[in-house]
Short mmCIF file of C-alpha atoms in Angstrom, two decimals:
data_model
loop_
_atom_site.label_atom_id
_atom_site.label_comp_id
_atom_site.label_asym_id
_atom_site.label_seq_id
_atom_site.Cartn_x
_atom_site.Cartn_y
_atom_site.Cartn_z
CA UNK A 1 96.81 -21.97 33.32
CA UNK A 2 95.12 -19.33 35.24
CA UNK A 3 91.59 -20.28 36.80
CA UNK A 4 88.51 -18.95 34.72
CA UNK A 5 86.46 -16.22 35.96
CA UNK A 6 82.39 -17.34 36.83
CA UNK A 7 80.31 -14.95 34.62
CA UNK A 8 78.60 -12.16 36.31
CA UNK A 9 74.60 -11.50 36.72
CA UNK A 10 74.95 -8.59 34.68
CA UNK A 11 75.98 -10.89 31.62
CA UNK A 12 73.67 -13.22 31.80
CA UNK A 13 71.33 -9.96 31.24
CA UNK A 14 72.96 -8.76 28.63
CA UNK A 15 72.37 -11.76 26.81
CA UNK A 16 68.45 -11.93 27.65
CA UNK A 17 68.11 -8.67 26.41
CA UNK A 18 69.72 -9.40 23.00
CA UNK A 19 67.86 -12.39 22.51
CA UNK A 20 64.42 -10.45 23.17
CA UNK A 21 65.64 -7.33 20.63
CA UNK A 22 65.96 -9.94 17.88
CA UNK A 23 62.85 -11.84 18.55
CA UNK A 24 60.78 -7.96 18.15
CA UNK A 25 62.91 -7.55 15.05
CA UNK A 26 61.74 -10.96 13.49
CA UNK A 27 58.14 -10.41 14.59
CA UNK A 28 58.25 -6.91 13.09
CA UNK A 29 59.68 -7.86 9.96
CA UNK A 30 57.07 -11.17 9.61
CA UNK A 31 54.60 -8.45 10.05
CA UNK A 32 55.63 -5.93 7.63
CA UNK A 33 55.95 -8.63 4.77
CA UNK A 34 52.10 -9.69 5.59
CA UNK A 35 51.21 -6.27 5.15
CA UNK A 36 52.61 -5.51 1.66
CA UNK A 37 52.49 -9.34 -0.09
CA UNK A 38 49.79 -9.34 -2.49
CA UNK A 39 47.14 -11.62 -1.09
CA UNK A 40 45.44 -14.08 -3.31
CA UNK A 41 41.94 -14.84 -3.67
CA UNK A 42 42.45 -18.09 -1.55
CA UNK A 43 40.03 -20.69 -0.13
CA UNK A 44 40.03 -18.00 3.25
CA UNK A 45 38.34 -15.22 1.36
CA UNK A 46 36.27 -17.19 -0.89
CA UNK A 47 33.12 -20.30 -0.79
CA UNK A 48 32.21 -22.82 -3.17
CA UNK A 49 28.39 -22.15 -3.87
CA UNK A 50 25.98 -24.35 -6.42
CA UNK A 51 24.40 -23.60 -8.91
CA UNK A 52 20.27 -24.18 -8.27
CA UNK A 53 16.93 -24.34 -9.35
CA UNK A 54 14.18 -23.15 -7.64
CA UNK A 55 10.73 -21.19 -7.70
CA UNK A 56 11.37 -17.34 -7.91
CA UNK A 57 10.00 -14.01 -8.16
CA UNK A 58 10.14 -10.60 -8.19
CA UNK A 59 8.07 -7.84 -6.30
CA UNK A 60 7.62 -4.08 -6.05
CA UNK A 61 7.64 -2.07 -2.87
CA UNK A 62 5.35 0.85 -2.51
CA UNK A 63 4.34 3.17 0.51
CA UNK A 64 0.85 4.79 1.44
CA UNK A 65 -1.93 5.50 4.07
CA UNK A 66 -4.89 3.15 4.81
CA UNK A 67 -8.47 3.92 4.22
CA UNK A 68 -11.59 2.09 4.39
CA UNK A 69 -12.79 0.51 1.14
CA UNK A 70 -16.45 1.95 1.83
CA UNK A 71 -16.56 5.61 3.48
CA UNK A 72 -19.96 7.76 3.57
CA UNK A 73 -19.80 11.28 4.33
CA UNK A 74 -23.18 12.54 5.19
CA UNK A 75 -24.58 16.04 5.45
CA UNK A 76 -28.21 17.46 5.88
CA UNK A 77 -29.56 17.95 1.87
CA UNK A 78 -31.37 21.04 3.42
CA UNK A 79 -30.94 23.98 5.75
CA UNK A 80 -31.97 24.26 8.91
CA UNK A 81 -31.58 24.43 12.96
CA UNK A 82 -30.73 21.45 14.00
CA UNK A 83 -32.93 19.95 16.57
CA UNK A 84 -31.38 16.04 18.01
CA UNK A 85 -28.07 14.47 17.44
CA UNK A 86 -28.60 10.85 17.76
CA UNK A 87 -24.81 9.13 17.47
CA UNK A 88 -21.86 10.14 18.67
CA UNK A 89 -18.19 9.13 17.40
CA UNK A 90 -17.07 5.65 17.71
CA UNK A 91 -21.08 4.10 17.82
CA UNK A 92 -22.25 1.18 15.32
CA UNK A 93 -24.86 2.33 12.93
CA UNK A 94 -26.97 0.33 10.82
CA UNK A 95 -28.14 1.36 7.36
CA UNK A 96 -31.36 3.32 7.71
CA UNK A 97 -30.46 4.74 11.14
CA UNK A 98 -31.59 8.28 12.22
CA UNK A 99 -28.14 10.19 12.70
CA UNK A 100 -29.64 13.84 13.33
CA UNK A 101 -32.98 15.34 12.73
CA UNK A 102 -33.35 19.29 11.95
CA UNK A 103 -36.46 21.71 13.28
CA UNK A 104 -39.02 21.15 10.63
CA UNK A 105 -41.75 24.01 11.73
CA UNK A 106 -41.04 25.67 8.40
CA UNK A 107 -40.67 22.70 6.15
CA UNK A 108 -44.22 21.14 7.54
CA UNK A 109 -45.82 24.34 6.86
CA UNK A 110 -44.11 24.63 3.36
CA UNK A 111 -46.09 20.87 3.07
CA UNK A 112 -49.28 22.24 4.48
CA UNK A 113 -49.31 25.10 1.68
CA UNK A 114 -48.30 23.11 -0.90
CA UNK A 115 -51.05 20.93 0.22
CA UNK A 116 -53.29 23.17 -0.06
CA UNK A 117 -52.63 25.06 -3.40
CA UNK A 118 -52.77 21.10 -5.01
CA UNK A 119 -56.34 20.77 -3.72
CA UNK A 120 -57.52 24.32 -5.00
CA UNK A 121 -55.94 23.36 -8.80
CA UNK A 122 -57.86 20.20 -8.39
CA UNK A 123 -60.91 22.08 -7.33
CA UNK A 124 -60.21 24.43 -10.25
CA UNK A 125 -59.99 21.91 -12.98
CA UNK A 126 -63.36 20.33 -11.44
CA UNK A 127 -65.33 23.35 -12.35
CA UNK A 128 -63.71 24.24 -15.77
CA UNK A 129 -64.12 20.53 -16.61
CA UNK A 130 -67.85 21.31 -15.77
CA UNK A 131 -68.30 23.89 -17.90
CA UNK A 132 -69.97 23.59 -20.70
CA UNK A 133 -68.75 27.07 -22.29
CA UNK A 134 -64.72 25.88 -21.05
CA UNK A 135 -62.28 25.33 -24.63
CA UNK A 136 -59.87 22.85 -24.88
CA UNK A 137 -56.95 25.17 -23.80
CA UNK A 138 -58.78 26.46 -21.06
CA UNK A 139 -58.65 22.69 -19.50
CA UNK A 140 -54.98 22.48 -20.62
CA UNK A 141 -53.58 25.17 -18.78
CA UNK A 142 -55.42 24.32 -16.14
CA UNK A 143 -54.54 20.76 -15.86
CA UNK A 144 -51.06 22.55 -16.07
CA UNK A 145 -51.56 24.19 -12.81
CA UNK A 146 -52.60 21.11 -11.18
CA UNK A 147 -49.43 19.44 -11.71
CA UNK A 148 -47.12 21.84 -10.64
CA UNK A 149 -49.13 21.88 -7.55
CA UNK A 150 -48.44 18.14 -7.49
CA UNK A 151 -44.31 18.67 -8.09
CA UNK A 152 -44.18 21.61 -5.48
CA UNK A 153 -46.22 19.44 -2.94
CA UNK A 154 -43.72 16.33 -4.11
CA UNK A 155 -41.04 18.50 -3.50
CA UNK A 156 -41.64 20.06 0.00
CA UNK A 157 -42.31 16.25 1.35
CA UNK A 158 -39.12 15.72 0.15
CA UNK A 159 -37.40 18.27 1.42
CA UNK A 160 -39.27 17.34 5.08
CA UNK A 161 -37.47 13.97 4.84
CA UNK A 162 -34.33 15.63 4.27
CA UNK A 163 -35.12 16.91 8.10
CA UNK A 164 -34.02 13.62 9.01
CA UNK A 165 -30.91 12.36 8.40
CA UNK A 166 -30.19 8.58 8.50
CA UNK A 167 -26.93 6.84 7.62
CA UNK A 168 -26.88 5.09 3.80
CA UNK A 169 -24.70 1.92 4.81
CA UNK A 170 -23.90 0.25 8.03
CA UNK A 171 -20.68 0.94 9.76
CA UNK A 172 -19.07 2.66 12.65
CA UNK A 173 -19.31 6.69 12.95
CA UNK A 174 -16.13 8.24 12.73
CA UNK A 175 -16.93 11.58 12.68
CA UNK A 176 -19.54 14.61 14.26
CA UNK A 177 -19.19 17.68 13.40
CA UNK A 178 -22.52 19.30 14.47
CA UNK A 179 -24.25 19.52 17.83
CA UNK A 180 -27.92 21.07 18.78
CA UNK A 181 -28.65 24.39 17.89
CA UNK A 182 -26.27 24.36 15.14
CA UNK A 183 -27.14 25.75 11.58
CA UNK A 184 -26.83 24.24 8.73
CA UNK A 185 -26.84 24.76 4.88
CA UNK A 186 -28.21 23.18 2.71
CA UNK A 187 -25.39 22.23 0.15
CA UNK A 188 -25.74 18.68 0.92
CA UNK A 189 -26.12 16.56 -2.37
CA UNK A 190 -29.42 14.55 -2.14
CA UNK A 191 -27.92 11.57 -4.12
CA UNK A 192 -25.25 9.47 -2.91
CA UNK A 193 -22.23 8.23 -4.97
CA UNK A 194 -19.51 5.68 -5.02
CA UNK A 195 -16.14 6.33 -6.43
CA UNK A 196 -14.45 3.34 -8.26
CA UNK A 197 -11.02 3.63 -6.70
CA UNK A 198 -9.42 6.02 -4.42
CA UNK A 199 -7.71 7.84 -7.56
CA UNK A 200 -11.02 9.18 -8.80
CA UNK A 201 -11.75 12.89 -8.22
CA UNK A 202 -15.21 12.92 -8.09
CA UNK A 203 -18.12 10.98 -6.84
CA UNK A 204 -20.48 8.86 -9.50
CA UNK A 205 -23.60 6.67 -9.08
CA UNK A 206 -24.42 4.13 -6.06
CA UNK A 207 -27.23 2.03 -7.40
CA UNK A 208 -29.71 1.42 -4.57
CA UNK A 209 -29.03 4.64 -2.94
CA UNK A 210 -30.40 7.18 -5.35
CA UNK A 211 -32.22 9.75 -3.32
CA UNK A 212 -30.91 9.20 0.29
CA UNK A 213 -31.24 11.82 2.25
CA UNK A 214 -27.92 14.16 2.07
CA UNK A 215 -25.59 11.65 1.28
CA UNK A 216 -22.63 13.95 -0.02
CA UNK A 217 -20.42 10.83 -1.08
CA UNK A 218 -20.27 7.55 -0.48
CA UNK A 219 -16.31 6.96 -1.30
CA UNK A 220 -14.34 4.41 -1.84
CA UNK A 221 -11.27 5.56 0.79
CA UNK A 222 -11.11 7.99 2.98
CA UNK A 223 -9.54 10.97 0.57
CA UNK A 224 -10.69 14.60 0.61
CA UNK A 225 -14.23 13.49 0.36
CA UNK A 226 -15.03 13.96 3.81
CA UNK A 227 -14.02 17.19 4.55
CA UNK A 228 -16.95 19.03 5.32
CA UNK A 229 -18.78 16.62 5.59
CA UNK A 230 -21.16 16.35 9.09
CA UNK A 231 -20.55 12.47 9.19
CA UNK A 232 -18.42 10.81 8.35
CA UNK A 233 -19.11 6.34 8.58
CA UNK A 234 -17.02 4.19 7.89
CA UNK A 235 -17.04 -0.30 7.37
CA UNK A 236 -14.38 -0.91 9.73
CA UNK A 237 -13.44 -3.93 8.32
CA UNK A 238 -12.96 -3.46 4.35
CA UNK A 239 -9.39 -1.74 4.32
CA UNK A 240 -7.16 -0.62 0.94
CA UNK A 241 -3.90 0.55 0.98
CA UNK A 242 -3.74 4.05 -1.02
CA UNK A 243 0.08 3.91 -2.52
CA UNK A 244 2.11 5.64 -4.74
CA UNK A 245 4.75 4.37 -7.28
CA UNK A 246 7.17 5.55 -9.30
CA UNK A 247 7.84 5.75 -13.05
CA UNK A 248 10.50 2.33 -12.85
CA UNK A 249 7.98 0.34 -11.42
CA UNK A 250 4.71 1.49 -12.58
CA UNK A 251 4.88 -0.49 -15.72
CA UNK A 252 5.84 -3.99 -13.64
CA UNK A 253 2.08 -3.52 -11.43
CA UNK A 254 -1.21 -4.39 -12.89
CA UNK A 255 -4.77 -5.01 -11.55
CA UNK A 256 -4.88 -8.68 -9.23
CA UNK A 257 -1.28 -9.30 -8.29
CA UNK A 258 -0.97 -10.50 -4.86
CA UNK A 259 0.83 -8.05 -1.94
CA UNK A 260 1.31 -8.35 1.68
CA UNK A 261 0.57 -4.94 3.45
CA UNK A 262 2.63 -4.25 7.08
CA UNK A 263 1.51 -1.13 9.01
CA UNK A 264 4.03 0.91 9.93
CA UNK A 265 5.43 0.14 12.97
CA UNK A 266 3.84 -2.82 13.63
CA UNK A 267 4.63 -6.92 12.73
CA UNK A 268 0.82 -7.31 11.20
CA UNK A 269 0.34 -8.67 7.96
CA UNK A 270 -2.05 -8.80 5.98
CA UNK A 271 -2.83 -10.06 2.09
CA UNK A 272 -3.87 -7.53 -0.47
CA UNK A 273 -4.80 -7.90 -4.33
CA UNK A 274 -3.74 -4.80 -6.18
CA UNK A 275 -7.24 -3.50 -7.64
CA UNK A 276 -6.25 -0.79 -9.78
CA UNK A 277 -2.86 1.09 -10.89
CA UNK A 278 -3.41 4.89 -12.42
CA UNK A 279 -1.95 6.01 -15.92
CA UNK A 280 -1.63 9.77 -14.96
CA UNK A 281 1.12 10.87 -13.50
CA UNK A 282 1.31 13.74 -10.46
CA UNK A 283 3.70 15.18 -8.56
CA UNK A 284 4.77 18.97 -8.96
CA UNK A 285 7.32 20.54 -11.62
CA UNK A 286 10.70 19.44 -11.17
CA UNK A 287 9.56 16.61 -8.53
CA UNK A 288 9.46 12.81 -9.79
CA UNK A 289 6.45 11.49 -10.97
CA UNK A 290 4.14 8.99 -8.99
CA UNK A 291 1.30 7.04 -10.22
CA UNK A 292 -1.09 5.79 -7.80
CA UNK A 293 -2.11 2.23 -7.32
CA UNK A 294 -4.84 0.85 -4.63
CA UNK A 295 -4.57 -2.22 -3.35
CA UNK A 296 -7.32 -4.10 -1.64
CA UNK A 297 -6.99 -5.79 1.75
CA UNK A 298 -8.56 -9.67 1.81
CA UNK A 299 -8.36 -9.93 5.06
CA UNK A 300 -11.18 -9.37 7.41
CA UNK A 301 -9.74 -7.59 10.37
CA UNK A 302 -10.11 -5.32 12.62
CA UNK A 303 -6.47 -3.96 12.97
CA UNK A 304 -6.03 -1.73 10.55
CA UNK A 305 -6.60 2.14 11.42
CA UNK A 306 -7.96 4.81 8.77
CA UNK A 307 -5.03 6.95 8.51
CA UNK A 308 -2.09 4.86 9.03
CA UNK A 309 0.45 4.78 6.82
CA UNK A 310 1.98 1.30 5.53
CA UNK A 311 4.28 -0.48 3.03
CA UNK A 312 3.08 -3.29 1.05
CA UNK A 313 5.60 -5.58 -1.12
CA UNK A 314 3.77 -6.77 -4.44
CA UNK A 315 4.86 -9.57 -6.26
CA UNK A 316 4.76 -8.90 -9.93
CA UNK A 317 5.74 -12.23 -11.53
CA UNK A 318 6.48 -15.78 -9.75
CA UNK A 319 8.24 -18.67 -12.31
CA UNK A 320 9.45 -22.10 -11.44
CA UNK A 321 12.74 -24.21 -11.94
CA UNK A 322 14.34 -20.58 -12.49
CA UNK A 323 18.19 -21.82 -12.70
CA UNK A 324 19.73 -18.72 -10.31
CA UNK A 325 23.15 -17.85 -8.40
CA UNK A 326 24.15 -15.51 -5.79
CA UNK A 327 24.89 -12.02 -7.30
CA UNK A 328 28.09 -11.73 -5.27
CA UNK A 329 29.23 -14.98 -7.05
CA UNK A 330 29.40 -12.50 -10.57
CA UNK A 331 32.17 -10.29 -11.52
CA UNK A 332 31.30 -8.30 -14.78
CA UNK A 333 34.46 -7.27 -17.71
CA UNK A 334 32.54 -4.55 -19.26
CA UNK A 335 28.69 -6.18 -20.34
CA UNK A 336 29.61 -9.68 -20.02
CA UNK A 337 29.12 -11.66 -16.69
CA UNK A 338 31.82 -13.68 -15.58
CA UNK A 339 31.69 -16.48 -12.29
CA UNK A 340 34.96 -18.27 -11.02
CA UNK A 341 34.67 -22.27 -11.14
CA UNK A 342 37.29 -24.40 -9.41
CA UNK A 343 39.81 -25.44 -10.31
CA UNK A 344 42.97 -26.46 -7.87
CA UNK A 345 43.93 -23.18 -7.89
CA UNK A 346 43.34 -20.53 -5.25
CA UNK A 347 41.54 -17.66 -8.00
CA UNK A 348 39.77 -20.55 -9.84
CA UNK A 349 38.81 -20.46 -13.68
CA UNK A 350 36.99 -17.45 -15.27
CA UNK A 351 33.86 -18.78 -17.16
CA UNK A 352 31.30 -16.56 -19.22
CA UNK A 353 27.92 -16.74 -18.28
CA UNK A 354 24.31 -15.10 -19.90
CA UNK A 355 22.09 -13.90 -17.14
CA UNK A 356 18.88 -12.76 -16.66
CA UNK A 357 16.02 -12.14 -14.09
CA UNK A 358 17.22 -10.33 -10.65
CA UNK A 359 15.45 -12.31 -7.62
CA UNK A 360 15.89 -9.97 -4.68
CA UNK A 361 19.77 -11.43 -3.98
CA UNK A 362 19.83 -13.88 -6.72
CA UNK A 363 20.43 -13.66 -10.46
CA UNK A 364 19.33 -15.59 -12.95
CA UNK A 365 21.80 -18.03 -14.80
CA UNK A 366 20.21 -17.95 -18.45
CA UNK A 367 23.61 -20.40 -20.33
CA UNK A 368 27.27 -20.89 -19.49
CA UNK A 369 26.40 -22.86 -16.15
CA UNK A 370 23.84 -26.26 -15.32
CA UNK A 371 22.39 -27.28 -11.94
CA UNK A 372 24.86 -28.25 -9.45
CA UNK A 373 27.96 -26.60 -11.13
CA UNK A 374 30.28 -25.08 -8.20
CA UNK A 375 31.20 -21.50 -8.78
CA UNK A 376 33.33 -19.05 -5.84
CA UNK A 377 32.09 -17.40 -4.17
CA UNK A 378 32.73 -14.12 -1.85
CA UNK A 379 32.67 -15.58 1.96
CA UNK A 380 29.02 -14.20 3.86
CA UNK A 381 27.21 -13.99 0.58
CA UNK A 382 23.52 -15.04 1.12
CA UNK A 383 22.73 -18.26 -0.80
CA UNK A 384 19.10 -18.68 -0.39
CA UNK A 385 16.37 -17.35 -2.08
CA UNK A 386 14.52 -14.74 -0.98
CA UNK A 387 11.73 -14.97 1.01
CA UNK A 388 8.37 -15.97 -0.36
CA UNK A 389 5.01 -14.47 -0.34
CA UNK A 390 3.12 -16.25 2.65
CA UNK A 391 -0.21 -15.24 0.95
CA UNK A 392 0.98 -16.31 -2.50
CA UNK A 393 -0.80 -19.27 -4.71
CA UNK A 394 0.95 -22.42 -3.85
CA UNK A 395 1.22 -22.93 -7.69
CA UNK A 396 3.17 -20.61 -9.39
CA UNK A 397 2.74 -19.64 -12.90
CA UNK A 398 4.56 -21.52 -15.40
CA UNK A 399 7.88 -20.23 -16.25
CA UNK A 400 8.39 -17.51 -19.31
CA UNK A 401 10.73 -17.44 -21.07
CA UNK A 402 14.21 -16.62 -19.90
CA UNK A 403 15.19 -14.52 -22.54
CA UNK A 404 14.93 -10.43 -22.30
#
């Protein structure tokens, strides 16, 4: 028998390289089968969540500018040069305190002559009075004259104190717009006013302040009002927020809800009480309606900015021991809500459920489920409830009832 050959390097290659071509084949073929097997809806793609109860609610976002809850914007009631500027932009002004003061040359004589015309009626009214041949009607239209002397002198010491202009409220002076040796008309109003909400389009009735000198508004927010006006003050620490909102959501907002307002760019926040919501729409032709709403700050502070603009979230209704789910964990078949329970199996059991309320991420399990059920659900669906109010009552309202 003829000795074997020894096998050559080159075989022992051969073979390595055959074994590694069918090891890529297997691997490719593994792969390929992963890619088109149906995949199941197994525990890897799916969490078992519970069913809870807890203390919910539901809020409204809205968007607008702040403004100071009391704004006067001041101009002289009468015309004039004017003569001293006593503020300037920025300074703290108390109620009472001289702001500007005009040349009063003309109005002092105008007070002089009216003066003077008042005592010569008077003197008049002496000697008809005295005489014995005088009528009735004589006396009458005399006495007439003397008091119109009275309401022009009345009037022209007026108008003097209108020379001098002095702030209606205390605050801080946020605007000048007149220096010395300016002119000045006289379209001032000579009454101030306070509008109700920052909605209203016109100015109506301060009590205490009837017949300040030039007051041309005394607003609540800071609106169109001032424009014109040669100051403007402002109480720097009474804030609204001036917001809009949309037909959905206009009907959910009413007058002392609770909101938290956030200036824009900015991590303060601040509680608010929604003080009024408006029942006229605006907004342009072919543009959506918006209906404003005004929401009062209740926080004393000093960092909000006239001007600003700001989001506030506004919760419209809190309940308690509201039985709720993730809304990932649903799966609707046409109008009627469906969750998976386990069961052993990897796509669980389909079970009907009624819902209800939407709480931010959470829905509200009305029948079909109980506290503490189990139900699948998609894997990285949020489970807790949304955040709460920080400035909400910590009692909520009792619960309403669940049906819609």
């Amino acid at each position: 028998m003829p000795p074997r050959s020894p096998r050559t390097p080159w075989s022992r290659r051969r073979w390595v390289t055959v074994i590694g071509v069918v090891l890529l084949v297997i691997a490719l073929v593994a792969g390929w089968f992963a890619l088109v097997s149906p995949r199941s809806p197994g525990a890897a793609d799916t969490e078992v969540v519970r069913v809870t109860r807890s203390n919910e609610s539901t809020s409204v976002s809205v968007s607008g500018v702040i403004s100071p809850q009391q704004q006067a914007n001041v101009s002289f009631a009468v015309a004039g040069t004017v003569n001293a500027v006593s503020v300037k932009v920025g300074e703290s002004v108390t109620a009472g305190q001289t702001l500007a003061v005009l040349d009063d040359r003309d109005l002092r004589n105008a007070v002089t002559l009216a003066q003077a015309q008042l005592d010569a009626a008077r003197a008049q009214l002496r000697t008809v009075k005295d005489a014995s041949s005088s009528t009735s009607a004589q006396v009458t239209a005399v006495q007439a004259q003397v008091t119109s002397a009275q309401a022009s002198l009345d009037q022209a010491r007026s108008r003097l104190g209108d020379a001098t202009l002095t702030a209606p409220l205390g605050g801080v002076v946020a605007t000048v717009n007149v220096e010395v040796g300016d002119q000045v008309g006289g379209g001032g109003v000579s009454t101030s006013s306070l509008a109700g909400s920052a909605s209203s389009s016109g100015l109506s009735g301060l009590s205490g302040l009837s017949g300040a000198s030039g007051v041309s508004g005394l607003a609540s927010g800071s609106s169109g009002a001032s424009s014109g006006a040669q100051f403007v003050i402002l109480v720097p620490d009474a804030w609204q927020l001036d917001a809009t909102v949309g037909t959905v959501d206009v009907a959910s907002l009413k007058a002392g809800q609770s909101a938290v307002v956030t200036p824009k760019g900015t991590e303060t926040h601040v509680s608010g009480t929604v003080d009024s919501v408006g029942i006229v729409a605006s907004g342009a032709a072919g543009q959506a309606a918006t209906f404003p709403v005004t929401i009062k700050v209740n926080d004393t502070t000093s960092r909000l900015f006239a001007g600003s603009s700001a989001d506030a979230v506004v919760t419209t209704e809190t309940v308690e021991n509201v039985l709720t789910l993730p809304g990932n964990a649903l799966s609707y078949d046409g109008s009627t809500a469906q969750v998976r329970v386990p069961d052993g199996s990897t796509e669980g059991r389909l079970v009907t459920v009624t819902t209800g309320r939407q709480f931010g991420d959470r829905t509200e399990i009305v029948s079909g489920l109980a506290v503490g059920d189990e139900v699948l659900s998609p894997v990285g669906t949020a489970v807790s409830a949304p955040p709460t109010n920080p400035f909400a009552p910590s009692t909520p309202s009792p619960s309403p009832s669940a049906s819609r």
